Structure formats: C-alpha cells, structure tokens
CSV table of C-alpha atoms in Angstrom, one decimal:
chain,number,residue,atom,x,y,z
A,14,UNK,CA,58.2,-20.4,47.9
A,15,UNK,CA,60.1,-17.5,48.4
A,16,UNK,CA,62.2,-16.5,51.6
A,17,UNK,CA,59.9,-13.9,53.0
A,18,UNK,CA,57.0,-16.2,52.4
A,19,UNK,CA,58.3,-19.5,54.6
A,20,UNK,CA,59.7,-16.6,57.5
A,21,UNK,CA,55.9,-15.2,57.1
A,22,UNK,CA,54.8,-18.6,57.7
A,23,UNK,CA,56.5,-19.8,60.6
A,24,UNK,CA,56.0,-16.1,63.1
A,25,UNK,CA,52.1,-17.3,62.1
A,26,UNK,CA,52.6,-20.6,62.8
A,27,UNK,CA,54.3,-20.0,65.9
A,28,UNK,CA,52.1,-16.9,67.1
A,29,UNK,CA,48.9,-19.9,66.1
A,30,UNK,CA,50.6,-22.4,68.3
A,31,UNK,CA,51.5,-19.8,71.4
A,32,UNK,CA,48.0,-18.7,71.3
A,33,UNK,CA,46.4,-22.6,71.2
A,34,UNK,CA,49.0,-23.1,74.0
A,35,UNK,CA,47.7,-20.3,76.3
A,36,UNK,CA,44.0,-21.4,75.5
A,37,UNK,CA,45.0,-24.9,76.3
A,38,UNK,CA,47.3,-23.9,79.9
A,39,UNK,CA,44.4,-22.4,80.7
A,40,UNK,CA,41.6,-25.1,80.3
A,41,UNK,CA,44.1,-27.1,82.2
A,42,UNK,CA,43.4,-24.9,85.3
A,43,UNK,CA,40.5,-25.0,87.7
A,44,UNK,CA,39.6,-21.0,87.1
A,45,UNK,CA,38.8,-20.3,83.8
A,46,UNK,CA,38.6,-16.5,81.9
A,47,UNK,CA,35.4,-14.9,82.2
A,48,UNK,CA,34.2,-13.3,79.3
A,49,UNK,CA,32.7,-10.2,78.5
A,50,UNK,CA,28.9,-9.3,78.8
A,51,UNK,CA,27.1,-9.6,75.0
A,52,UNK,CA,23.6,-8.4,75.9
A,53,UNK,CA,20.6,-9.7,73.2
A,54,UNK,CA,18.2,-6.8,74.4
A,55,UNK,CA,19.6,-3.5,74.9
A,56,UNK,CA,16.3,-1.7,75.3
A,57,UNK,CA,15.7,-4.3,78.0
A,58,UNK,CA,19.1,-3.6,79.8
A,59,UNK,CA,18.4,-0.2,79.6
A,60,UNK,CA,15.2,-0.5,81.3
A,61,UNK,CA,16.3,-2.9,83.9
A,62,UNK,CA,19.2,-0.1,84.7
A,63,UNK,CA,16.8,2.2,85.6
A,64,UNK,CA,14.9,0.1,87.9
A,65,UNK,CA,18.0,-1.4,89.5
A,66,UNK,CA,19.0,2.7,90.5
A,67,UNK,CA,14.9,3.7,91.2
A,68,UNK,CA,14.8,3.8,95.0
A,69,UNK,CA,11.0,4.6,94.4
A,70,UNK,CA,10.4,0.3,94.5
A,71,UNK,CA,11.0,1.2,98.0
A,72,UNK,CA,8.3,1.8,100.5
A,73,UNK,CA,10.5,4.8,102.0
A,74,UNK,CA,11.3,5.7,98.3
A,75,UNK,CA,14.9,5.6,99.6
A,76,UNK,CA,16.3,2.3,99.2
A,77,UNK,CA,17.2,0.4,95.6
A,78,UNK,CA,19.0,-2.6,94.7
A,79,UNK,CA,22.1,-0.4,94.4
A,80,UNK,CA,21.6,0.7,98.4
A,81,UNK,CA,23.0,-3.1,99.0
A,82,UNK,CA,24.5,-4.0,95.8
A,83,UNK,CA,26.5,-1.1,95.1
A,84,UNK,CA,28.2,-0.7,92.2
A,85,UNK,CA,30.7,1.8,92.4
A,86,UNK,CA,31.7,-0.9,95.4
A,87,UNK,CA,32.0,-4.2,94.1
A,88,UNK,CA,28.4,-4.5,94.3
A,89,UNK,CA,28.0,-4.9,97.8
A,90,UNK,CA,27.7,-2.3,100.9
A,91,UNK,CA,30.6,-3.0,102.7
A,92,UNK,CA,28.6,-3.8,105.6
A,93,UNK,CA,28.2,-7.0,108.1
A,94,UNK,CA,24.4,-6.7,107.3
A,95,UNK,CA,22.9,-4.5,105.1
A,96,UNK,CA,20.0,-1.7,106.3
A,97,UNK,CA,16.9,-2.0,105.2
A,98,UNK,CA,13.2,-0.1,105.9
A,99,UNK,CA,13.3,2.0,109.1
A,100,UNK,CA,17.1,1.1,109.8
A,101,UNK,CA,16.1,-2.4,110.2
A,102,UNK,CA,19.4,-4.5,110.9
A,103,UNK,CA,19.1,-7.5,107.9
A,104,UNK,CA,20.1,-10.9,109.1
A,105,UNK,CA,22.7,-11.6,106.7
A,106,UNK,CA,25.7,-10.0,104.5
A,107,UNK,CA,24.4,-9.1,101.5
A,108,UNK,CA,26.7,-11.2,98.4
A,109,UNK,CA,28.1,-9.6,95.4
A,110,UNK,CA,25.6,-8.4,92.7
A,111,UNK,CA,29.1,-8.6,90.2
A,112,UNK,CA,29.2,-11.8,87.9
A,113,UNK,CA,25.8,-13.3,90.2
A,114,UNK,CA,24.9,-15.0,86.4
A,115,UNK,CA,27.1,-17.6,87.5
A,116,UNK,CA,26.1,-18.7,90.2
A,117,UNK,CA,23.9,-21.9,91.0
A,118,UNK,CA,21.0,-19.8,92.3
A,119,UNK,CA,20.6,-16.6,93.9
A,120,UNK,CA,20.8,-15.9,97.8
A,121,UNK,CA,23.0,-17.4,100.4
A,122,UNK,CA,20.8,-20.2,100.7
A,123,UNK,CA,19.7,-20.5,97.5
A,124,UNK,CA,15.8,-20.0,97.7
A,125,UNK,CA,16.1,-18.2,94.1
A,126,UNK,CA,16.4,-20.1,91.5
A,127,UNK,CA,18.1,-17.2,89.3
A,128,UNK,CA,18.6,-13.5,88.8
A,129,UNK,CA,15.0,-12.9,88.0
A,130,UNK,CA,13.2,-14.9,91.2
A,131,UNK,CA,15.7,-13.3,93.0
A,132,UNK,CA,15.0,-9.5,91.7
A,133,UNK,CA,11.6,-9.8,93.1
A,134,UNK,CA,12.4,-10.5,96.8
A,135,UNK,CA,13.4,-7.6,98.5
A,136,UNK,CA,11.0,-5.3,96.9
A,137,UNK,CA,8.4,-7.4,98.6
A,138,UNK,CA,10.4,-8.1,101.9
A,139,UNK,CA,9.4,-5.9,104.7
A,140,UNK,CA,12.9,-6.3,106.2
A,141,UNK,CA,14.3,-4.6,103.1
A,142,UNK,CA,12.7,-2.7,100.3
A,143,UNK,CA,9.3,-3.0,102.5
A,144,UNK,CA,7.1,-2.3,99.1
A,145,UNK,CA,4.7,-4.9,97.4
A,146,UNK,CA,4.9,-6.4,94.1
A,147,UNK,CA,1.1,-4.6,93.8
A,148,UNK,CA,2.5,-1.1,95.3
A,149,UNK,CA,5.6,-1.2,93.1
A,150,UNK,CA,3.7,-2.0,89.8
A,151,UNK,CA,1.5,1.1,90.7
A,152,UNK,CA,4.1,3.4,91.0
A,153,UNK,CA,5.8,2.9,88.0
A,154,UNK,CA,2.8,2.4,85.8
A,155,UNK,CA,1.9,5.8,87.0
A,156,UNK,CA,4.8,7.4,85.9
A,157,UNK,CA,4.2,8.0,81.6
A,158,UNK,CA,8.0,7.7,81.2
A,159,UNK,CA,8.0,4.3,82.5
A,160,UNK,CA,4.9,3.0,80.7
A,161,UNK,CA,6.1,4.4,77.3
A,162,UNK,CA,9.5,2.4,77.6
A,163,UNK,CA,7.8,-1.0,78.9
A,164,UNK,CA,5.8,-0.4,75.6
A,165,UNK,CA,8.7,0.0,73.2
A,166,UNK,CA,11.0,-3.2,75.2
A,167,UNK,CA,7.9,-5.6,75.5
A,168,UNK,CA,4.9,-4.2,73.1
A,169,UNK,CA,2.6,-3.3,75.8
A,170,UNK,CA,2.3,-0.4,78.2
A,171,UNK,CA,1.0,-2.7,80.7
A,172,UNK,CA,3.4,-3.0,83.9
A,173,UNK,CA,3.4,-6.1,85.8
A,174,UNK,CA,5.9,-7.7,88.4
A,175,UNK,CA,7.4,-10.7,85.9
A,176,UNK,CA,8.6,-7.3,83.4
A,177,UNK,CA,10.2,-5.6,86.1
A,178,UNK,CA,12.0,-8.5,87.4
A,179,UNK,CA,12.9,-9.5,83.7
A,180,UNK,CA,14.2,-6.0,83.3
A,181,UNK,CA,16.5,-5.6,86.2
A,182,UNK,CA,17.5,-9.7,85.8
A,183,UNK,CA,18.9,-8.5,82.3
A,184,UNK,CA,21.1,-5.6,83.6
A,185,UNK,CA,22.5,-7.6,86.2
A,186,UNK,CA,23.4,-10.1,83.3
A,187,UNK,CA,25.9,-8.0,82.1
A,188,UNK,CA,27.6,-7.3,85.6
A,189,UNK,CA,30.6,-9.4,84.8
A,190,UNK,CA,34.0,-8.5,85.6
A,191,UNK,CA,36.5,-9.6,82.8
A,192,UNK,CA,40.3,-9.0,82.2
A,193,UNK,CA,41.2,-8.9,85.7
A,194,UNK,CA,45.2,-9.5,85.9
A,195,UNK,CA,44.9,-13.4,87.1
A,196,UNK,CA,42.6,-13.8,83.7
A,197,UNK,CA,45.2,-12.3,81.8
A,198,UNK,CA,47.8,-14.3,82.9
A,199,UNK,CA,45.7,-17.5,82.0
A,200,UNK,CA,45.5,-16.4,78.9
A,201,UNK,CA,49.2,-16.5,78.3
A,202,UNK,CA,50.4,-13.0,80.0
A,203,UNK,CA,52.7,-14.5,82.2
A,204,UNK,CA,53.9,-10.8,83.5
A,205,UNK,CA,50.9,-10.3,84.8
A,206,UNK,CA,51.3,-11.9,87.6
A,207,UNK,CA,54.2,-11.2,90.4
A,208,UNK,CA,56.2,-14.4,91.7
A,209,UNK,CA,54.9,-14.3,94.7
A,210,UNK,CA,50.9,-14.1,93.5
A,211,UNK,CA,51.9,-17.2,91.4
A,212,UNK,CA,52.8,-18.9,94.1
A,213,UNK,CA,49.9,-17.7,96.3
A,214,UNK,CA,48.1,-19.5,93.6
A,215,UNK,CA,49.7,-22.1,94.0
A,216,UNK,CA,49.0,-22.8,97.4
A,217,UNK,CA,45.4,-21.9,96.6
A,218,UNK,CA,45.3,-25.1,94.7
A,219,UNK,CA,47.6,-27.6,96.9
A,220,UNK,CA,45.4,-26.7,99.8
A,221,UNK,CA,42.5,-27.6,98.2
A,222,UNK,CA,40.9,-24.3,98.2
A,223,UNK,CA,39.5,-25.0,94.8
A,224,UNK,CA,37.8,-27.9,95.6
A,225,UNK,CA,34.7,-25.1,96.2
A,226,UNK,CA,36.2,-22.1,94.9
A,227,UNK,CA,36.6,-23.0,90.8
A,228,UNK,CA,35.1,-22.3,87.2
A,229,UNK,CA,34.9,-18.6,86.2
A,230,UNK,CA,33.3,-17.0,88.8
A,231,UNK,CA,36.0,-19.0,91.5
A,232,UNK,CA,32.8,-20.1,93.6
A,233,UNK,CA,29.3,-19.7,93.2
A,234,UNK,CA,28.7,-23.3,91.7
A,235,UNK,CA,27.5,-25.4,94.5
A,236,UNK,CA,26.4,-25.5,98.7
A,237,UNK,CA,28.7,-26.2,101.2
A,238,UNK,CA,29.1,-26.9,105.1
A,239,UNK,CA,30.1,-23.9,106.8
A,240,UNK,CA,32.6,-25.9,109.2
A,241,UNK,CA,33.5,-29.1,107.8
A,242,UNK,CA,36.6,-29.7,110.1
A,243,UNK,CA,36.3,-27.1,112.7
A,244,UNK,CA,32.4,-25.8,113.7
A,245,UNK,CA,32.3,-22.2,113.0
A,246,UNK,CA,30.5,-19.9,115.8
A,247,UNK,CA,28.0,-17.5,113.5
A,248,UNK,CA,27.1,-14.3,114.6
A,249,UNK,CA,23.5,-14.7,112.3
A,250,UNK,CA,20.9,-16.4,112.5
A,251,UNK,CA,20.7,-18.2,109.3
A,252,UNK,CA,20.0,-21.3,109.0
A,253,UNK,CA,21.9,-22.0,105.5
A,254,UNK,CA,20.2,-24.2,102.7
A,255,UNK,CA,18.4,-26.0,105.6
A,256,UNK,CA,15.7,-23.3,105.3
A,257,UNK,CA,14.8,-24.0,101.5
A,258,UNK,CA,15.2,-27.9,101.6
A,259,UNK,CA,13.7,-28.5,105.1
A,260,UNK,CA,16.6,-31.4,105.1
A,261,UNK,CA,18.4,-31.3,108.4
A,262,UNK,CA,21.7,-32.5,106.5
A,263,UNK,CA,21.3,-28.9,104.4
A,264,UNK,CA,21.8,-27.2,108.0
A,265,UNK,CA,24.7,-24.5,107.8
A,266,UNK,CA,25.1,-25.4,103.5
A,267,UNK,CA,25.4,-21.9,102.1
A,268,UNK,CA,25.9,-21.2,98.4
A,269,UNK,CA,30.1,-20.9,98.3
A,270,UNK,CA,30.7,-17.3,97.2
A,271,UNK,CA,32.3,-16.1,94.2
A,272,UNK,CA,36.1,-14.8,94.9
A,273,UNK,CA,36.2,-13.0,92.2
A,274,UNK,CA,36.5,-9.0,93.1
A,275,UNK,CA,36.6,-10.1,96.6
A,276,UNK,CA,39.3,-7.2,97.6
A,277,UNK,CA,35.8,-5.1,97.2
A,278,UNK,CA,33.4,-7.1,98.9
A,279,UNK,CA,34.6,-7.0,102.4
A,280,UNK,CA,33.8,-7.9,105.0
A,281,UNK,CA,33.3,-11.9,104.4
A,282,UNK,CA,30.8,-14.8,105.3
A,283,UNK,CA,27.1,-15.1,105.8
A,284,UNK,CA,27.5,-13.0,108.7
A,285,UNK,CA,29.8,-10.7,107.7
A,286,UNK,CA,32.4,-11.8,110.4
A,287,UNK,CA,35.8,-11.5,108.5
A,288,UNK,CA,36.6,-8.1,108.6
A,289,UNK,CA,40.1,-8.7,106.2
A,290,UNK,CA,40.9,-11.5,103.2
A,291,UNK,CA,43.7,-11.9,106.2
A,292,UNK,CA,41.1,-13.1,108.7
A,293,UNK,CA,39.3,-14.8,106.1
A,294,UNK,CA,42.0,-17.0,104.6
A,295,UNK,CA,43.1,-17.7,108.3
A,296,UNK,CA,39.1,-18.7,108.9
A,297,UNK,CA,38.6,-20.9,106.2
A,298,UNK,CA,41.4,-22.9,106.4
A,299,UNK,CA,41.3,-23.6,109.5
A,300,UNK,CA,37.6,-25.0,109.8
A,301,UNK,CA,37.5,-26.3,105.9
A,302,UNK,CA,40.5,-27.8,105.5
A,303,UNK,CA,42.0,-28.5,109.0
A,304,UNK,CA,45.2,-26.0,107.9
A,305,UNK,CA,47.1,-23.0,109.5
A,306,UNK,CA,48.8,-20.9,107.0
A,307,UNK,CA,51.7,-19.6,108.2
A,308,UNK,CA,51.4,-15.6,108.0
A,309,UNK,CA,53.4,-15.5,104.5
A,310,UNK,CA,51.2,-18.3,103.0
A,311,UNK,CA,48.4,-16.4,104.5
A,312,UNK,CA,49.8,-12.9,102.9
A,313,UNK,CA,50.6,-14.7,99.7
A,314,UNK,CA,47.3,-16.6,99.0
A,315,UNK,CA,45.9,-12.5,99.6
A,316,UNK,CA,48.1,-11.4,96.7
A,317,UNK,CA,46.6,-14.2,94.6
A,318,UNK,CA,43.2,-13.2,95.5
A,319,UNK,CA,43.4,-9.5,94.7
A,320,UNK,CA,44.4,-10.8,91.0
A,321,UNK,CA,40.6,-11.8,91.0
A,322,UNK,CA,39.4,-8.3,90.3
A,323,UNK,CA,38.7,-7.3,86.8
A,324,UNK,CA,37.2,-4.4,84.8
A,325,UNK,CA,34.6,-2.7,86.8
A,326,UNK,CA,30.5,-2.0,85.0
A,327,UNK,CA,31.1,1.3,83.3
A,328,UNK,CA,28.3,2.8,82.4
A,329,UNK,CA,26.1,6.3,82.0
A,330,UNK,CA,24.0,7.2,85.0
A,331,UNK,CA,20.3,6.5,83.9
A,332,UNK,CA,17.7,9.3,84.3
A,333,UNK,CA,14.9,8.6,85.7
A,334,UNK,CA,11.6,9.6,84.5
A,335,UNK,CA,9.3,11.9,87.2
A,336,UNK,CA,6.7,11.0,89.2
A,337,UNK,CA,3.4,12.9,88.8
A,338,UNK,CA,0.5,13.7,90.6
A,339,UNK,CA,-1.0,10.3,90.5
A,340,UNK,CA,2.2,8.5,91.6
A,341,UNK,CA,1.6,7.1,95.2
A,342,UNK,CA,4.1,9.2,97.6
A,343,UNK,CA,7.0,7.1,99.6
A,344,UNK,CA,6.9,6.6,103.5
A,345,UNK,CA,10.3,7.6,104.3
A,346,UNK,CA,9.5,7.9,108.3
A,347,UNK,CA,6.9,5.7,110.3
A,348,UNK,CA,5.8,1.9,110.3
C-alpha cells in the first residue's frame, strides 16, 4: 500500500469517526436535530397551500389560517389572543403553526388529535373563522379551479370537509424549521454557538428545564401543570386539558409548547401574558421549578433560546383560483 493510499485512508477514517462522534454527542443530548420536510404528495401540498392562504373558508371572507398562524411571523400573530369574526377577542394565544407535526396533539389542550382534526376547527368555530364545514365545501366546489385540482390530487371532483382538512394537514407537515444554529452545533459545529449561549444551555438543562422542554421540537411532547410550585394567576379563561378529559387532576395541564423559533412567537403562555423570553424565563422558573435566575442566567438562558430558530418555510405565493357567479359571497360586516 502505497504512501498516498494509508494518508487517504486515515483523513477518511478520521473525517468517518468525527462525523459518528457528532451524531453520537448529539443523541446524547435531550434536543435532537430536526430534519428537513420530505413531502410524499406534492399535488396535495400544493393544494393544502392554497387553502391554508384562502381567506374565503371564512364567513367574512377575510380571515385564513395564515390571519393567526402567520408565516412570514413564526407562524403566530404576535398577539395575546388572536381576532376572529367581527373583532371577536379569542380566549387564548394562538401556538405556533411551525414544526406543530411534532407535537402530541393539536391545541393548547389538546382536543385534536393531529394536524388534520385540528384543520377543521376554526373554520367551523364561530369565535374564529365563523364558516361551516357545509358553507366552506360550497364555496370551493363552486369555484372550477378548485374542483379541477381536488380531481387531479384525489381522482374526484367531489369536495368534501375530510379533503380539505387533508389538504391543509399536508402543507402544514412540511412547516419545519431545520438548521437553526443550536442544530448545527449538535451536529458537530461547535462555532456555532457563542460561550455564553453554551452555557445558557447549560443551565437550561441543570435547572431542569428539559424535563418538559426536549426531543426535536424542545416541547410539544406531553401536558403539564401550569404552576407546579408557584400557582400562576391566568388572565384566560381556559381551563387547560381539564376540558377534554373532564378529569379534575387535568385542570390547568396544557400541552408544553415547542421552543423552537420562540424569538418569533411572542408573547408567551396560554394567555399570552409574557410579553419578553425575559419575563418568560423569569415566569417559568419561578412557578415550575421553585428557581430565580439571576438576571445574567436569565439573559444567558435567552441567548440559548434564540439558537432555537432555524430556516424559515420559503415558498411561492399560491394563486388562487376566482370565485364566480355561483360562489356564495362573504359577510365581511354584520352578525
């Protein structure tokens, strides 16, 4: 074997060992990677797009799931509590659209068992979208744009309520948020990271932060007590998991959010209290964990937790296909 050979051999053997080394660091830690969207359907993603951005599921004909879950903001509104029909205040913050695969089910409490049930709910809801399943179906299967591409993704022109909330649960799929610095650094890019967002890490974990907060999506995974050491004063009127179960030990369990993106998706909590990460750190330590960061803890654990936001959906604006005569005309103003 020649010199150059065993030299060739070794950089390989070493670059194969660095790179089993990172992938084994970072199965080690709590947070794993997430990985990038692979769609099965395209046609169906397409479609799903469209109906996600179609403010005509709305009875005013101006609010779609992109009025709360928008994406050119971490796929939330930025609000306390999002607006829905006729200014109506909603009763809660409205969570992240962004990596929502992940999670256990779909709403703070969980009533949804996935993207799909969930899909269906505000377009019904006359605190929200204020349509019906029936009026919504109409609408779109008068519109010959619409019913020509529900033919070609499902091989039938007939529109029905379980296609549309197929369609729109298979864009969401691919809302994920990969490569954000802190995955990079998992991976083995140890520059990606500053000292002081290491450590912020760091204390993220010795606290016991990721007892709830873990796995890909850093939350999402399971229901928790809203005030486990300290009772938390809500501003909302939910109820928590309570409502779904009817089990009075569920009272206050909401579904622990994902951290991921989370510098977008201010402000924070069911009731949108935390107007800051700042506030928010301070909060949950203090009822979760029975802890008071100090204000550089506090500031470092921030640093950390801006490392949670990766590459942003990037995609073409769809075009939506016009309404014609027949198409039942929205209610902007009125009951």
């Amino acid at each position: 074997m020649s010199m150059r050979v065993v030299v060739s051999f070794i950089a390989l053997l070493a670059g194969t060992v660095g790179v089993v080394s990172a992938a084994q660091a970072a199965g080690d830690e709590p947070i794993q990677p997430i990985k990038a969207a692979a769609p099965q359907d395209p046609a169906l993603v397409e479609l799903g797009k469209k109906l996600y951005f179609d403010t005509r599921l709305s009875k005013s004909g101006f609010i779609s799931c992109n009025s709360c879950h928008n994406l050119s903001m971490g796929g939330t509104d930025n609000l306390k509590t999002s607006i829905g029909h006729n200014w109506q205040k909603g009763p809660i913050n409205a969570p992240t659209v962004l990596n929502s695969s992940m999670n256990v089910a779909q709403f703070w409490d969980g009533r949804a068992a996935d993207l799909k049930a969930q899909a269906g709910g505000p377009i019904a809801n006359p605190g929200e979208m204020a349509s019906t399943h029936a009026l919504a179906v109409e609408v779109l299967a008068s519109i010959p744009g619409y019913v020509s591409e529900f033919n070609a993704v499902f091989g039938s022109p007939k529109v029905d309520i379980e296609k549309v909330t197929k369609a729109i649960a298979a864009f969401e799929e691919t809302l994920v948020t990969p490569n954000s610095r802190f995955d990079r650094w998992l991976n083995g890019e140890k520059t990606a990271l500053a000292a002081a967002e290491v450590e912020g890490y760091q204390l993220f974990k010795d606290s016991g932060c990721v007892a709830c907060h873990n796995g890909p999506a850093v939350g999402g995974a399971s229901f928790q007590k809203m005030g486990v050491v300290e009772a938390y004063k809500a501003t909302s009127p939910a109820e928590g998991r309570v409502a779904v179960t009817k089990d009075e030990a569920d009272r206050f369990n909401f579904k622990v959010p994902t951290l991921r993106n989370v510098e977008l998706t201010y402000p924070y909590f069911h009731d949108g209290e935390a107007a800051t990460l700042t506030q928010a750190v301070d909060t949950m330590g203090r009822i979760q964990l029975g802890k008071t960061f100090s204000a550089t803890e506090n500031a470092k654990i921030v640093a950390f937790l801006k490392t949670l936001t990766g590459d942003q959906p990037r995609f073409t604006m769809p075009i939506l296909p016009p309404s014609t005569d027949a198409t039942p005309r929205p209610v902007p103003f009125g009951s």
